[in-house]
Amino acid sequence: MFDTSPQLDCGGRVLRLDRPRVMGIVNVTPDSFSDGGAHDNTEAAVAHGLQLVAEGADLLDIGGESTRPGAAPVPLEEELRRVVPVIEQLARQTQVPISIDTFKPEVMRAAVAAGAGMINDIHALRQDGALAAAAELGVPVVLMHMQGEPGSMQDTPHYDDVVAEVHRFLVDRMFSAEMAGIAKKNLVIDLGFGFGKTTDHNMILLARSARFLELGVPMLAGLSRKRSIGELTGREAPRERVAGSVAAHLIAAQRGATILRVHDVAPTVDALKVWAAVDAVPMPRVD
Ligand SMILES: Nc1nc2ncc(COP(=O)(O)OP(=O)(O)O)nc2c(=O)[nH]1
């Protein structure tokens, strides 16, 4: 039987999307909101990436600049210095696809040259030159919704209809990407949990995320350790938000997300195994 399930060709490394896949987060930053400083040098970041693959990560997301509100902008040369060596070494030492979490076209180019096979852009290719760079590089691109800018996006997020407005934004960015020559088969959407949204906004989007499947491209969900999980659970410290994060990503998977961007790979992999076992049970025949 010919397998028709979707997949992404990430620079020669295929990411099959026949089931939800786990994207392990490697932040090579001193100030990421939940693991800043833990892996902010090449050796530590590479070791962490290898550990996440050993835990079952299907792909890795390498980031050199924190997106949390109030984070210090990172100059281009510094971001390159942080991420390129990590990508080079991980590309050599693992077989999983590697994504670069950046909005700078120059970092996209250098990362793909170093072995990255996917672009993860929280600005959805709105930076000058980003559309052209992504089109030339020819690798899958994650287009994420954000209201406002990281520095102030959480001040007073407001929507008349958060689902409709996020949907409209993603349709617009997909159109711009395809007009720039990026094939639809290389597009991934992301509702941008926590990027200019209250916890209520995030929960509405999560509850109705299946609505976005009509766009016909894979959906990524990233709720890992975020403030909304903390608000709902009362867990102040991001590292204590693992159970809430796993629950949120399981729900996202049930509603159609096929890439889950997480810090805690092993618990997420375990939860997906239980879900897959139940999902495999054939539905009773209705005669
Ligand atoms: N596509 C996508 N990319 C993202 N990048 C960073 C963060 C923020 O999380 P983290 O990387 O852990 O923190 P920081 O930005 O502080 O490094 N969230 C997303 C997300 O939800 N979706």
Coordinates of C-alpha atoms and ligand atoms in Angstrom, one line a residue:
M1 CA 0.0 0.0 0.0
F2 CA 1.5 3.3 -1.1
D3 CA 2.0 5.5 2.0
T4 CA 0.2 8.8 1.3
S5 CA 0.9 10.3 4.8
P6 CA 2.4 13.7 4.6
Q7 CA 6.1 14.2 5.1
L8 CA 8.7 17.0 5.0
D9 CA 12.0 16.8 3.1
C10 CA 14.3 18.6 5.5
G11 CA 17.4 19.1 3.4
G12 CA 17.5 15.4 2.6
R13 CA 16.3 14.2 6.0
V14 CA 12.7 13.1 5.8
L15 CA 10.3 13.9 8.6
R16 CA 7.3 11.6 8.3
L17 CA 4.1 13.1 9.7
D18 CA 2.2 9.9 9.8
R19 CA 1.9 10.5 13.5
P20 CA 2.7 13.4 15.9
R21 CA 6.4 14.1 16.0
V22 CA 8.4 15.6 18.8
M23 CA 10.6 18.6 18.2
G24 CA 13.3 18.9 20.9
I25 CA 14.2 22.5 21.9
V26 CA 17.9 23.4 22.1
N27 CA 18.2 27.0 23.2
V28 CA 21.8 28.2 22.9
T29 CA 21.0 31.4 24.9
P30 CA 21.8 32.8 28.3
D31 CA 18.3 34.1 28.8
S32 CA 15.6 31.8 27.4
F33 CA 12.6 31.9 29.7
S34 CA 12.8 28.3 30.9
D35 CA 16.3 27.0 30.3
G36 CA 18.3 30.1 29.7
G37 CA 22.0 29.5 30.4
A38 CA 21.6 25.7 30.7
H39 CA 23.1 25.1 27.2
D40 CA 24.5 28.4 26.2
N41 CA 27.8 27.1 24.9
T42 CA 28.5 24.8 21.9
E43 CA 29.5 21.8 23.9
A44 CA 26.6 21.9 26.3
A45 CA 24.1 22.6 23.5
V46 CA 25.4 19.7 21.4
A47 CA 25.3 17.3 24.4
H48 CA 21.7 18.5 25.2
G49 CA 20.6 17.9 21.6
L50 CA 22.1 14.4 21.6
Q51 CA 20.3 13.7 24.9
L52 CA 17.0 14.8 23.4
V53 CA 17.5 12.5 20.4
A54 CA 18.3 9.7 22.7
E55 CA 15.0 10.4 24.5
G56 CA 13.2 10.1 21.2
A57 CA 13.1 13.5 19.6
D58 CA 12.2 13.2 15.9
L59 CA 13.8 16.6 15.1
L60 CA 15.7 19.4 16.9
D61 CA 15.0 23.1 17.0
I62 CA 18.2 25.2 17.6
G63 CA 17.6 28.8 18.8
G64 CA 20.2 31.5 19.4
E65 CA 17.9 34.3 20.5
S66 CA 15.2 34.3 23.2
T67 CA 11.8 35.4 22.2
R68 CA 10.5 36.0 25.6
P69 CA 9.0 39.4 26.4
G70 CA 11.8 41.8 27.4
A71 CA 14.6 39.6 26.0
A72 CA 17.7 41.4 24.8
P73 CA 17.9 41.5 21.0
V74 CA 20.9 39.5 19.7
P75 CA 23.2 41.0 17.1
L76 CA 23.6 38.9 13.9
E77 CA 27.2 38.0 14.5
E78 CA 26.5 36.8 18.0
E79 CA 23.5 34.7 16.9
L80 CA 25.6 33.1 14.2
R81 CA 28.4 32.4 16.7
R82 CA 25.9 30.7 19.0
V83 CA 24.0 28.5 16.5
V84 CA 26.3 27.6 13.6
P85 CA 28.7 25.4 15.5
V86 CA 25.9 23.6 17.2
I87 CA 24.1 22.8 14.0
E88 CA 27.3 21.7 12.3
Q89 CA 28.1 19.2 15.1
L90 CA 24.6 18.0 15.6
A91 CA 24.1 17.5 11.8
R92 CA 27.2 15.3 11.9
Q93 CA 26.3 13.4 15.0
T94 CA 22.6 12.7 14.5
Q95 CA 20.4 11.7 11.6
V96 CA 17.3 13.6 12.7
P97 CA 16.3 16.8 10.9
I98 CA 17.5 20.1 12.4
S99 CA 15.5 23.3 12.4
I100 CA 16.8 26.8 13.0
D101 CA 14.7 29.0 15.1
T102 CA 15.4 32.5 13.7
F103 CA 13.8 35.4 11.8
K104 CA 17.0 36.7 10.3
P105 CA 17.6 35.7 6.7
E106 CA 21.4 35.7 7.1
V107 CA 21.0 33.2 10.0
M108 CA 18.7 31.0 7.9
R109 CA 21.3 30.9 5.1
A110 CA 24.2 30.1 7.4
A111 CA 22.2 27.5 9.4
V112 CA 21.1 25.6 6.2
A113 CA 24.7 25.7 4.9
A114 CA 25.7 24.2 8.3
G115 CA 23.3 21.4 8.0
A116 CA 19.9 22.7 9.1
G117 CA 17.0 21.3 7.0
M118 CA 14.1 23.5 8.3
I119 CA 13.4 27.1 9.2
N120 CA 11.3 28.0 12.2
D121 CA 10.4 31.7 12.0
I122 CA 8.3 33.2 14.8
H123 CA 7.9 36.3 12.5
A124 CA 6.5 34.2 9.7
L125 CA 9.0 35.5 7.1
R126 CA 8.1 39.1 7.6
Q127 CA 11.7 40.3 8.1
D128 CA 13.1 42.0 5.0
G129 CA 14.8 39.4 2.9
A130 CA 13.3 36.4 4.8
L131 CA 10.8 35.3 2.1
A132 CA 13.5 35.4 -0.6
A133 CA 16.0 33.5 1.6
A134 CA 13.5 30.8 2.5
A135 CA 12.4 30.5 -1.2
E136 CA 16.1 30.1 -2.3
L137 CA 16.9 27.6 0.5
G138 CA 14.0 25.4 -0.5
V139 CA 13.6 23.8 3.0
P140 CA 10.3 23.5 5.0
V141 CA 9.3 26.7 6.9
V142 CA 7.3 27.1 10.0
L143 CA 5.0 30.2 9.8
M144 CA 4.0 31.3 13.3
H145 CA 1.4 33.8 14.4
M146 CA 2.4 36.6 16.7
Q147 CA 0.5 39.7 17.6
G148 CA 2.8 42.6 18.1
E149 CA 6.5 42.2 19.0
P150 CA 8.2 40.1 21.7
G151 CA 9.1 43.1 23.8
S152 CA 5.5 44.2 24.3
M153 CA 3.2 41.5 22.9
Q154 CA 2.0 40.4 26.3
D155 CA 1.1 43.9 27.6
T156 CA -2.5 44.0 26.5
P157 CA -3.3 41.3 23.9
H158 CA -6.7 41.8 22.4
Y159 CA -8.8 40.1 19.7
D160 CA -12.3 40.5 18.5
D161 CA -12.2 36.8 17.4
V162 CA -8.8 35.2 18.1
V163 CA -9.4 32.1 16.0
A164 CA -10.6 34.2 13.0
E165 CA -7.7 36.7 13.3
V166 CA -5.0 34.0 13.7
H167 CA -6.5 32.1 10.8
R168 CA -6.6 35.2 8.6
F169 CA -2.9 36.0 9.4
L170 CA -1.8 32.5 8.6
V171 CA -3.7 32.4 5.3
D172 CA -2.1 35.7 4.4
R173 CA 1.4 34.5 5.3
M174 CA 0.9 31.2 3.4
F175 CA -0.2 33.3 0.3
S176 CA 2.9 35.5 0.6
A177 CA 5.2 32.5 0.9
E178 CA 3.7 30.8 -2.1
M179 CA 3.9 34.1 -4.1
A180 CA 7.6 34.2 -3.2
G181 CA 8.1 30.7 -4.7
I182 CA 7.9 28.6 -1.5
A183 CA 6.0 25.4 -2.4
K184 CA 2.9 24.7 -0.2
K185 CA 4.4 21.3 0.6
N186 CA 7.1 23.1 2.5
L187 CA 4.8 25.1 4.7
V188 CA 4.0 24.4 8.3
I189 CA 1.7 26.6 10.4
D190 CA 1.9 27.5 14.1
L191 CA -0.8 29.3 16.1
G192 CA 1.9 31.0 18.2
F193 CA 0.8 30.1 21.8
G194 CA 1.9 32.8 24.1
F195 CA 2.9 35.3 21.4
G196 CA 0.5 38.2 22.0
K197 CA -2.1 36.1 23.7
T198 CA -3.7 35.7 27.1
T199 CA -4.2 32.2 28.7
D200 CA -7.9 32.5 27.5
H201 CA -6.7 33.2 24.0
N202 CA -4.3 30.3 24.1
M203 CA -7.0 27.9 25.4
I204 CA -9.5 29.0 22.8
L205 CA -6.9 28.4 20.0
L206 CA -6.0 25.0 21.4
A207 CA -9.6 23.9 21.8
R208 CA -10.4 25.0 18.2
S209 CA -7.0 24.2 16.6
A210 CA -8.6 21.5 14.4
R211 CA -10.2 24.5 12.5
F212 CA -6.8 25.2 11.0
L213 CA -6.4 21.8 9.4
E214 CA -8.5 23.1 6.5
L215 CA -5.3 25.1 5.5
G216 CA -3.9 21.8 4.2
V217 CA -0.5 22.0 5.8
P218 CA 1.1 20.4 8.9
M219 CA 0.5 22.3 12.2
L220 CA 3.1 22.8 14.9
A221 CA 2.1 23.3 18.6
G222 CA 4.5 24.9 21.1
L223 CA 3.1 25.3 24.6
S224 CA 6.1 23.9 26.5
R225 CA 6.5 25.3 30.0
K226 CA 4.8 28.5 28.9
R227 CA 3.2 31.1 31.2
S228 CA -0.3 29.8 30.4
I229 CA 0.6 26.4 31.7
G230 CA 1.9 28.0 34.8
E231 CA -1.3 30.1 35.3
L232 CA -3.5 27.0 34.9
T233 CA -1.5 24.8 37.2
G234 CA -0.1 27.3 39.7
R235 CA 3.4 26.1 38.8
E236 CA 5.6 29.2 39.1
A237 CA 8.8 27.7 38.0
P238 CA 8.8 26.8 34.2
R239 CA 10.7 23.5 35.0
E240 CA 7.7 22.5 37.1
R241 CA 5.3 22.8 34.2
V242 CA 6.1 19.4 32.6
A243 CA 2.9 17.6 33.3
G244 CA 0.8 20.6 32.2
S245 CA 2.9 20.9 29.0
V246 CA 2.5 17.2 28.2
A247 CA -1.2 17.4 28.7
A248 CA -1.5 20.5 26.4
H249 CA 0.6 18.8 23.7
L250 CA -1.4 15.6 23.9
I251 CA -4.5 17.7 23.3
A252 CA -2.9 19.5 20.5
A253 CA -2.0 16.2 18.9
Q254 CA -5.5 14.9 19.3
R255 CA -6.7 18.1 17.5
G256 CA -4.3 17.6 14.6
A257 CA -0.9 19.0 15.4
T258 CA 1.8 16.8 14.0
I259 CA 4.8 18.6 15.3
L260 CA 5.1 19.2 19.1
R261 CA 7.8 21.7 20.1
V262 CA 8.9 20.7 23.6
H263 CA 11.7 21.0 26.2
D264 CA 10.7 17.7 27.9
V265 CA 11.1 15.1 25.2
A266 CA 10.9 11.8 27.2
P267 CA 7.6 12.6 29.0
T268 CA 6.0 13.7 25.7
V269 CA 7.2 10.6 23.9
D270 CA 5.8 8.5 26.6
A271 CA 2.4 10.2 26.5
L272 CA 2.2 9.9 22.7
K273 CA 2.9 6.1 23.0
V274 CA -0.1 5.7 25.3
W275 CA -2.2 7.8 23.0
A276 CA -1.1 5.8 20.0
A277 CA -2.1 2.6 21.7
V278 CA -5.6 3.8 22.3
D279 CA -5.8 5.5 18.8
A280 CA -4.9 2.1 17.3
V281 CA -8.0 0.4 18.7
P282 CA -10.4 0.0 15.7
M283 CA -13.7 1.8 16.1
P284 CA -16.6 -0.6 16.5
R285 CA -18.5 -1.3 13.2
V286 CA -21.7 0.5 12.9
D287 CA -24.0 -1.8 10.9
Ligands
LIG1 N1 7.4 27.8 16.0 C1 7.6 28.2 17.3 N2 8.8 28.7 17.7 C2 9.0 29.1 19.0 N3 10.2 29.6 19.4 C3 10.4 30.0 20.7 C4 9.3 29.8 21.6 C5 9.5 30.2 23.0 O1 10.0 29.1 23.8 P1 11.5 28.9 24.1 O2 12.3 28.7 22.9 O3 11.6 27.8 25.1 O4 11.9 30.2 24.9 P2 12.8 31.4 24.4 O5 12.2 32.0 23.3 O6 12.9 32.3 25.7 O7 14.2 30.8 24.1 N4 8.1 29.3 21.2 C6 7.9 29.0 19.9 C7 6.7 28.4 19.5 O8 5.7 28.3 20.2 N5 6.6 28.1 18.1

